PDB file of C-alpha atoms in Angstrom:
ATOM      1  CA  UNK A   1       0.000   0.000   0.000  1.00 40.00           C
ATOM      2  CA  UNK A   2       1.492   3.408  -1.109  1.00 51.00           C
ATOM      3  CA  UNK A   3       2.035   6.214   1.415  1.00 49.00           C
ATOM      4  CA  UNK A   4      -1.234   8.371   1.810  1.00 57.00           C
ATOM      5  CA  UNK A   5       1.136  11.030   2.005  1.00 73.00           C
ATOM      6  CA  UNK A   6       3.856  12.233   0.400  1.00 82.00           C
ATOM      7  CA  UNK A   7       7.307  14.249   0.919  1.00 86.00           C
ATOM      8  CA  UNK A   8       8.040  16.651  -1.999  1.00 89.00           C
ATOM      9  CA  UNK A   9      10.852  18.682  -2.627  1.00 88.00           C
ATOM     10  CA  UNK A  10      10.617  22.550  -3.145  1.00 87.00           C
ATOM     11  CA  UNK A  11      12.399  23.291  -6.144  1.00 90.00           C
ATOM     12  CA  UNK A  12      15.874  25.943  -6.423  1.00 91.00           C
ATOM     13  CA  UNK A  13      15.061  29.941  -6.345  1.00 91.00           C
ATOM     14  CA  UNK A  14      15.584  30.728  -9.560  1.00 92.00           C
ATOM     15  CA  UNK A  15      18.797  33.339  -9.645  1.00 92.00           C
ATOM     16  CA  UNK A  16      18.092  36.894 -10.385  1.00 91.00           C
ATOM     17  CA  UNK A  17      20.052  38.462 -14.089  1.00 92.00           C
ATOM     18  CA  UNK A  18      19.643  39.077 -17.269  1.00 93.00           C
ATOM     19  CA  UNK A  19      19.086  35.481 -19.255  1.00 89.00           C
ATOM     20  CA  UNK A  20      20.607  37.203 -22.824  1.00 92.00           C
ATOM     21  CA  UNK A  21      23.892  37.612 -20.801  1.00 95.00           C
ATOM     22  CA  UNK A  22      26.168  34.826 -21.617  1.00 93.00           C
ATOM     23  CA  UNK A  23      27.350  35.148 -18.101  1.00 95.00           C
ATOM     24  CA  UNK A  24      24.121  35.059 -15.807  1.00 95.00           C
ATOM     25  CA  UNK A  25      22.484  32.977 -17.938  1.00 93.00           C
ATOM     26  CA  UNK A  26      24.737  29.964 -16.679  1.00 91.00           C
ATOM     27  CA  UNK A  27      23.217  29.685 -13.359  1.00 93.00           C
ATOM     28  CA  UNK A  28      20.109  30.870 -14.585  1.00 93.00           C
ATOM     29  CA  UNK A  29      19.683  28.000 -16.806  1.00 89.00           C
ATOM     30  CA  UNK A  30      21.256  25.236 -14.338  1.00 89.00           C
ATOM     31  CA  UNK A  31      19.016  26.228 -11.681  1.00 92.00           C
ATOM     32  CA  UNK A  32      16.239  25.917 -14.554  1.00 90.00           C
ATOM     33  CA  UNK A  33      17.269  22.321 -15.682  1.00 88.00           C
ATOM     34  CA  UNK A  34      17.986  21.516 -11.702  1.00 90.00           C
ATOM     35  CA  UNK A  35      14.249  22.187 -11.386  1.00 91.00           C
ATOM     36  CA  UNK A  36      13.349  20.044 -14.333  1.00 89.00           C
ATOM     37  CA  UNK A  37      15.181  17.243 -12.534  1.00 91.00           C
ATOM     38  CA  UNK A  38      13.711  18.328  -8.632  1.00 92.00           C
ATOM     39  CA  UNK A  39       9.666  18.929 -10.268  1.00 91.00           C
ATOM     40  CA  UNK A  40      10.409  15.649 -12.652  1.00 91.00           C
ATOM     41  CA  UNK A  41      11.149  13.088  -9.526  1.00 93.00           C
ATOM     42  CA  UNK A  42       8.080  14.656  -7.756  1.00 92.00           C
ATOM     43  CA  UNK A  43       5.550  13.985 -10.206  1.00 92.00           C
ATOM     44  CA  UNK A  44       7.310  10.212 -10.507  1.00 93.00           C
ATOM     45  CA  UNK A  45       6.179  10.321  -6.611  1.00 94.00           C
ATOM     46  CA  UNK A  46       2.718  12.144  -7.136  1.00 93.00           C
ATOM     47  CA  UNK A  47       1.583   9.888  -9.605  1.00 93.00           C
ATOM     48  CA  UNK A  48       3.167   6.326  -7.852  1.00 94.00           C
ATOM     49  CA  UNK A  49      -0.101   6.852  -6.027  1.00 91.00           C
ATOM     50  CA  UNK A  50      -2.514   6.977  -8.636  1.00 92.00           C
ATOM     51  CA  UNK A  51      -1.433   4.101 -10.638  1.00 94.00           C
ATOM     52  CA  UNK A  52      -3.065   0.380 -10.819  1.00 94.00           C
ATOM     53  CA  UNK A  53      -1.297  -2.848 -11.275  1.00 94.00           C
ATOM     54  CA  UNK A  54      -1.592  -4.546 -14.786  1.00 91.00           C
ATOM     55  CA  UNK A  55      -2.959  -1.370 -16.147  1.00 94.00           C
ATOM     56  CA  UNK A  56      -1.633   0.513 -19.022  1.00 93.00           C
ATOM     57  CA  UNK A  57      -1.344   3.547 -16.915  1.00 93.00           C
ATOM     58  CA  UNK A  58       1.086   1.699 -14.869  1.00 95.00           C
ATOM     59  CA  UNK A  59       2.992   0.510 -18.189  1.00 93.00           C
ATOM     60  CA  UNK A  60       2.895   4.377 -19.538  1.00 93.00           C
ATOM     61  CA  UNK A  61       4.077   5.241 -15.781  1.00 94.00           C
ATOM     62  CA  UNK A  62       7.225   3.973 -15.906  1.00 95.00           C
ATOM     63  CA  UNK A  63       7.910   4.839 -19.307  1.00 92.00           C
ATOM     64  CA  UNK A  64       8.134   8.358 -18.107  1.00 92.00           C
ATOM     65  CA  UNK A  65      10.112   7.381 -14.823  1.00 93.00           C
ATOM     66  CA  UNK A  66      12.445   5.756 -17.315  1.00 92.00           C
ATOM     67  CA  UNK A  67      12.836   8.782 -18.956  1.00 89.00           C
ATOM     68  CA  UNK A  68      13.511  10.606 -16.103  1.00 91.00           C
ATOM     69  CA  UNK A  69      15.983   8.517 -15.745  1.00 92.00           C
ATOM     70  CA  UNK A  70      17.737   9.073 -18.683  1.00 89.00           C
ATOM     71  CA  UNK A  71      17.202  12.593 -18.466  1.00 87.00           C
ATOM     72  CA  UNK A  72      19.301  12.312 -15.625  1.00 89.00           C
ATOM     73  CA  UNK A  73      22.526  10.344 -16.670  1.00 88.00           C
ATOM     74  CA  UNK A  74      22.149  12.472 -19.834  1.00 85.00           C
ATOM     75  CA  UNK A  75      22.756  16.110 -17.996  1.00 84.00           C
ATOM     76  CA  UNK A  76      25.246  14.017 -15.425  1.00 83.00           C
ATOM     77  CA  UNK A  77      27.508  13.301 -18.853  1.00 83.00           C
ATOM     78  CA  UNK A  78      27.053  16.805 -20.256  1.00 82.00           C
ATOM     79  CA  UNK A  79      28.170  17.974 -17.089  1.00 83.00           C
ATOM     80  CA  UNK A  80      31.159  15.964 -16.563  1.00 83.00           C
ATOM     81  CA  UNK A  81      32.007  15.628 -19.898  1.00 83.00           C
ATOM     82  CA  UNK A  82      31.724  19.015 -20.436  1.00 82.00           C
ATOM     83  CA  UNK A  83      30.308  22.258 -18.017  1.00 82.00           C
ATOM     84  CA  UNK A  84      32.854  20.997 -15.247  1.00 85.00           C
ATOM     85  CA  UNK A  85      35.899  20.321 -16.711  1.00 85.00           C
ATOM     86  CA  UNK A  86      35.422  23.879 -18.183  1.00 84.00           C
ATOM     87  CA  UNK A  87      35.580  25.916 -15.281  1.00 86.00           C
ATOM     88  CA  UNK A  88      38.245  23.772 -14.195  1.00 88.00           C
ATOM     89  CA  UNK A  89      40.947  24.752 -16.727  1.00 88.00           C
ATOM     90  CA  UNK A  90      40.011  28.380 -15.472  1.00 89.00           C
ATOM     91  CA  UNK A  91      39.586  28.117 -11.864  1.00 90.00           C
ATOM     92  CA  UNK A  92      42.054  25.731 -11.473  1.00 90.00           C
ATOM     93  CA  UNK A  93      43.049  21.743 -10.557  1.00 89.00           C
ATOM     94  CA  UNK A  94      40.296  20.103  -8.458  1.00 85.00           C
ATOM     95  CA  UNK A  95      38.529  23.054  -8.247  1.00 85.00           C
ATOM     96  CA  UNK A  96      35.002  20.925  -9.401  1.00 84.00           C
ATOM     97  CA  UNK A  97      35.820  17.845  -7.416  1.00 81.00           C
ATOM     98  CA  UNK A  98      33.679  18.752  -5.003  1.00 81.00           C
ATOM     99  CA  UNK A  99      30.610  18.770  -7.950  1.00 80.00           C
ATOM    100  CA  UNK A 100      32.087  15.189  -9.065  1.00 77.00           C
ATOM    101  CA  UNK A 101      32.046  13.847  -5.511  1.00 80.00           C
ATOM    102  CA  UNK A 102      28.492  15.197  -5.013  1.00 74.00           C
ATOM    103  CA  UNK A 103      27.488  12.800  -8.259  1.00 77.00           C
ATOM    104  CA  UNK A 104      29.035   9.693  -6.395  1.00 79.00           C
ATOM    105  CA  UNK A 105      27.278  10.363  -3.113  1.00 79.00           C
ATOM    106  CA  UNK A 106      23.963   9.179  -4.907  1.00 84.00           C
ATOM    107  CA  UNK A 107      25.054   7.130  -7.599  1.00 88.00           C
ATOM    108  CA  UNK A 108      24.396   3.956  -5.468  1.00 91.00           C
ATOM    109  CA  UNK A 109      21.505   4.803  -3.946  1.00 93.00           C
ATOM    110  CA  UNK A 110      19.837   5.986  -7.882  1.00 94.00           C
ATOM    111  CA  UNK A 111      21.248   2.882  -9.049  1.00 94.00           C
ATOM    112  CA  UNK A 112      19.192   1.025  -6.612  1.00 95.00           C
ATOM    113  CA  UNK A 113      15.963   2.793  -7.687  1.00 96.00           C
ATOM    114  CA  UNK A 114      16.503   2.400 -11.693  1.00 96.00           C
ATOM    115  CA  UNK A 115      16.917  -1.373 -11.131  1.00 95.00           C
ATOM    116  CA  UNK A 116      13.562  -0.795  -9.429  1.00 94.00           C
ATOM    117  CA  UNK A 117      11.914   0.673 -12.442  1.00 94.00           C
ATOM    118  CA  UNK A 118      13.740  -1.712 -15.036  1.00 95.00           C
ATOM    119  CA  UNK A 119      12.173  -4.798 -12.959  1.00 96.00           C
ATOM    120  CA  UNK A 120       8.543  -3.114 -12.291  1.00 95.00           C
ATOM    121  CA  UNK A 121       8.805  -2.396 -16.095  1.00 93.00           C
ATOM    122  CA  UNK A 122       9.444  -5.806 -17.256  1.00 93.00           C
ATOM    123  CA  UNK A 123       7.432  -7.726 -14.814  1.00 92.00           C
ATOM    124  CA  UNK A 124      10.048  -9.533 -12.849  1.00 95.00           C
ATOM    125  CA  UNK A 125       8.937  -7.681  -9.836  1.00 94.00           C
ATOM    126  CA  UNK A 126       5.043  -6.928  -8.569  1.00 96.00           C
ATOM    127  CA  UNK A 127       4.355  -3.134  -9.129  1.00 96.00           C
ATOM    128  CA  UNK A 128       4.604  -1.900  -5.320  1.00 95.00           C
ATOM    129  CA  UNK A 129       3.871   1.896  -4.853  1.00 95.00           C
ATOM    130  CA  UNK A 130       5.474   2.283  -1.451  1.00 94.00           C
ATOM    131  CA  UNK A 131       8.558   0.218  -2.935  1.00 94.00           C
ATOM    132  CA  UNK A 132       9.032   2.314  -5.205  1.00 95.00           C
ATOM    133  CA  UNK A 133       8.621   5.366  -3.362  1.00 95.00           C
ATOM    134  CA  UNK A 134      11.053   4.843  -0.314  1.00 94.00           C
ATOM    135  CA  UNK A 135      13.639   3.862  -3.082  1.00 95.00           C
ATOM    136  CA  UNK A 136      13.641   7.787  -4.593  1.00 95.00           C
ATOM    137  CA  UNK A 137      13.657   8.959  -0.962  1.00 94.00           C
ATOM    138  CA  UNK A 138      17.024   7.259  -0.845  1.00 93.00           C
ATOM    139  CA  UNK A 139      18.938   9.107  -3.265  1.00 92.00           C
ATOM    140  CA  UNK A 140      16.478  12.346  -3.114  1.00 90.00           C
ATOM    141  CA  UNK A 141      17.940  14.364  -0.365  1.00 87.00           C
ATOM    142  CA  UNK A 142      21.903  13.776  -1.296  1.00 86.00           C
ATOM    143  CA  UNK A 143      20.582  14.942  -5.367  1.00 89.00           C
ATOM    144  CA  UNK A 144      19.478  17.684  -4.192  1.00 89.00           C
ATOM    145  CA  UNK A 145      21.651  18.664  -1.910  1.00 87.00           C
ATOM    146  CA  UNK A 146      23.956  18.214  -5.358  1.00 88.00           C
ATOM    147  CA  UNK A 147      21.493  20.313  -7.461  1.00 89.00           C
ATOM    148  CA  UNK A 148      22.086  23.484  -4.831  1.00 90.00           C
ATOM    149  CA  UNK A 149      25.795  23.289  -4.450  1.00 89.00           C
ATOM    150  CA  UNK A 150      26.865  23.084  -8.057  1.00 88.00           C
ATOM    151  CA  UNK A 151      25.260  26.856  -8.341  1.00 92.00           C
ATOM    152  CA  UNK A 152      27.617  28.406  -6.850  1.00 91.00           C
ATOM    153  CA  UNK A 153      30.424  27.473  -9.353  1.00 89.00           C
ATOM    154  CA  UNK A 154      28.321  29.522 -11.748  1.00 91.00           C
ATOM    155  CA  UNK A 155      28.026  32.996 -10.629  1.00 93.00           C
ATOM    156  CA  UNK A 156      28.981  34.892 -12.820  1.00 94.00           C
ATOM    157  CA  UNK A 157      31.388  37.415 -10.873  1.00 94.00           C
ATOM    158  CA  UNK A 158      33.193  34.323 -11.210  1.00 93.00           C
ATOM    159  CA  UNK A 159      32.725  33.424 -15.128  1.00 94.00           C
ATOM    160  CA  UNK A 160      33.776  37.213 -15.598  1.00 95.00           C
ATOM    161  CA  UNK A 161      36.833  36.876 -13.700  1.00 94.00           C
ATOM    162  CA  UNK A 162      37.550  33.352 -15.534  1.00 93.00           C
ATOM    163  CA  UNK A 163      36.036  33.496 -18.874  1.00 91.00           C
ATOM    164  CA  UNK A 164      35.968  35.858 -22.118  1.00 92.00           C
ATOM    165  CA  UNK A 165      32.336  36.126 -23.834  1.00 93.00           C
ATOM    166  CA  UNK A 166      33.985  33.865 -26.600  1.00 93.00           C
ATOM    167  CA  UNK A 167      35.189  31.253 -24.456  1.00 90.00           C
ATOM    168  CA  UNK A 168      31.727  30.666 -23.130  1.00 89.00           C
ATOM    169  CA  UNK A 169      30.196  30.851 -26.555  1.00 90.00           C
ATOM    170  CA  UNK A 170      32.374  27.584 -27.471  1.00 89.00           C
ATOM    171  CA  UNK A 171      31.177  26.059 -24.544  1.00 84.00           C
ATOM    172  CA  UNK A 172      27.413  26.746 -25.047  1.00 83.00           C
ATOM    173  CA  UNK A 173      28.164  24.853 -28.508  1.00 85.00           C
ATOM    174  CA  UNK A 174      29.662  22.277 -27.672  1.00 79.00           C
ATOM    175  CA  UNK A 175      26.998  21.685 -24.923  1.00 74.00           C
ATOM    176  CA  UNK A 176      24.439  22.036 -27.916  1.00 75.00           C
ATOM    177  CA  UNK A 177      26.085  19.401 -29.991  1.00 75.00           C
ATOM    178  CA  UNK A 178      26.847  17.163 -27.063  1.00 68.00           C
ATOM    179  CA  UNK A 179      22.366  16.948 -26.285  1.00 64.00           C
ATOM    180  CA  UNK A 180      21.728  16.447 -30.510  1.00 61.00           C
ATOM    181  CA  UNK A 181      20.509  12.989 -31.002  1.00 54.00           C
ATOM    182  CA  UNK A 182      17.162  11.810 -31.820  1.00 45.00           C
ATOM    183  CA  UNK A 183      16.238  10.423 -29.134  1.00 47.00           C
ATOM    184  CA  UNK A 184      17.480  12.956 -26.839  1.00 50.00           C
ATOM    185  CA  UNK A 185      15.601  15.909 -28.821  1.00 45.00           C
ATOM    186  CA  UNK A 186      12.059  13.552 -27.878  1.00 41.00           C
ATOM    187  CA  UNK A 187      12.867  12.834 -24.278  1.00 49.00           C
ATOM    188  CA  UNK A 188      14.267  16.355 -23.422  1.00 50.00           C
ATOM    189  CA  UNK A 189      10.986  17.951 -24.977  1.00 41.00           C
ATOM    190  CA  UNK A 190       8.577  15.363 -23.049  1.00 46.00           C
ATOM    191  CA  UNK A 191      10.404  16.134 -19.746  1.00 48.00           C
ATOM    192  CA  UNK A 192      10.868  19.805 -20.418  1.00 49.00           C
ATOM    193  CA  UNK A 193       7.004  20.092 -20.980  1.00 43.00           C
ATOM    194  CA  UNK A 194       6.131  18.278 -18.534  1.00 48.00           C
ATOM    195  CA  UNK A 195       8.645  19.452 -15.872  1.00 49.00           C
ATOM    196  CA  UNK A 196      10.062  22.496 -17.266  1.00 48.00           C
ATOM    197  CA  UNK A 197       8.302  25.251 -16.084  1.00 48.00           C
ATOM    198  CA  UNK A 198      10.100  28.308 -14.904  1.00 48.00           C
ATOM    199  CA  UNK A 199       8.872  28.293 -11.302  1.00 46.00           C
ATOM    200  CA  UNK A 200      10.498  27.346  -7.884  1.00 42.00           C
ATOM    201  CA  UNK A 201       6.676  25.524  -6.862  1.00 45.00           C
ATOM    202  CA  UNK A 202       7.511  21.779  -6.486  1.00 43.00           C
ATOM    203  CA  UNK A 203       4.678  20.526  -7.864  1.00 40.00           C
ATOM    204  CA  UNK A 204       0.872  22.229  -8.196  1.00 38.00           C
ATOM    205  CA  UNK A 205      -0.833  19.570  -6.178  1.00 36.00           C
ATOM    206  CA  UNK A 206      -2.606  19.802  -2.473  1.00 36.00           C
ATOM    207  CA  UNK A 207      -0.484  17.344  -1.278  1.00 38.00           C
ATOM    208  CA  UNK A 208       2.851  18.782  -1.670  1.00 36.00           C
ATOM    209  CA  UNK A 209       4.786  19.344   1.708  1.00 31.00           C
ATOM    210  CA  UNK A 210       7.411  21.938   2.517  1.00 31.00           C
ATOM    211  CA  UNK A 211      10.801  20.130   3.391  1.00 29.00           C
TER     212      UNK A 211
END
């Protein structure tokens, strides 16, 4: 039996600046995707609640959570792949460790909850609602703990100190390139839809609790 309440998270405070500068738009547009992430595992929780064993809402269910899922390992590698090591050849050796450590402190725990939803999915496991639940309340907290800290390497008093307009213009490219495939251009638009709105609510529903 599923929780008859829930736990949400309150999404990040969106930064205040200018989004058509290069340089505030960084942390703008982190915070914004952050939230996409934060608003995206809350509706997986919402919605646990309201779905039916051997139903095809369950089945269309956890094709979104899997999604989500993606959606996360896919901004994870553009991040280390990409927006860390950046600021790193500028602010200087190890100065994003502390963003790559924050990734491992909920790897296991997310790793956990996507076997989860690969077994639910494919029927080797009985759907169980409260299961599933306490498994994203595992890794939850520590993400977005994650999601606030990595900010603050963004500010941009410290991309103007680092960084010339053109440097951050080859980054945003290569960023661009990096999220180009097929299937990534469908998933990002279904979670950005569903989860991208430019808020810092958690989720618009009467059950959502302040943490």
């Amino acid at each position: 039996m599923a929780s008859s309440e829930l736990t949400l998270l309150y999404c990040l405070a969106i930064p205040e600046g200018d989004h058509t500068d290069i340089f505030e738009l960084q942390a703008i547009r982190m915070v914004l995707l952050h939230n996409v992430i934060i608003r995206g595992f809350n509706s997986v929780l919402y919605y646990s609640m309201q779905v039916q064993p051997g139903t095809a809402e369950l089945k269309s269910f956890l094709e979104y959570t899997e999604q989500m899922i993606e959606f996360m390992h896919n901004h994870h590698e553009a991040e280390e792949e990409i927006m860390f090591p950046a600021p790193e050849s500028k602010y200087g050796p190890g100065s994003m460790a502390h963003n790559i450590e924050g990734h491992e402190h909920f790897k296991a725990p997310f790793a956990i909850f996507e076997n989860w939803g690969q077994e639910f999915q494919s029927g080797t496991k009985a759907w169980d609602a409260e299961a599933f639940q306490h498994a994203i309340y595992r890794f939850m907290p520590a993400l977005r703990e994650r999601l606030v800290d990595e900010i603050e390497t963004l500010r941009p008093h410290l991309l103007r100190e680092h960084f010339k307009e053109a440097k951050l213009q080859d980054i945003e490219e290569a960023a661009r390139i990096s999220q180009e495939t097929p299937l990534e251009k469908v998933h990002t638009a279904v979670t950005d839809v569903i989860s991208g709105l430019g808020t810092f609510e958690s989720w618009e529903a009467s059950e959502v609790l302040r943490v």
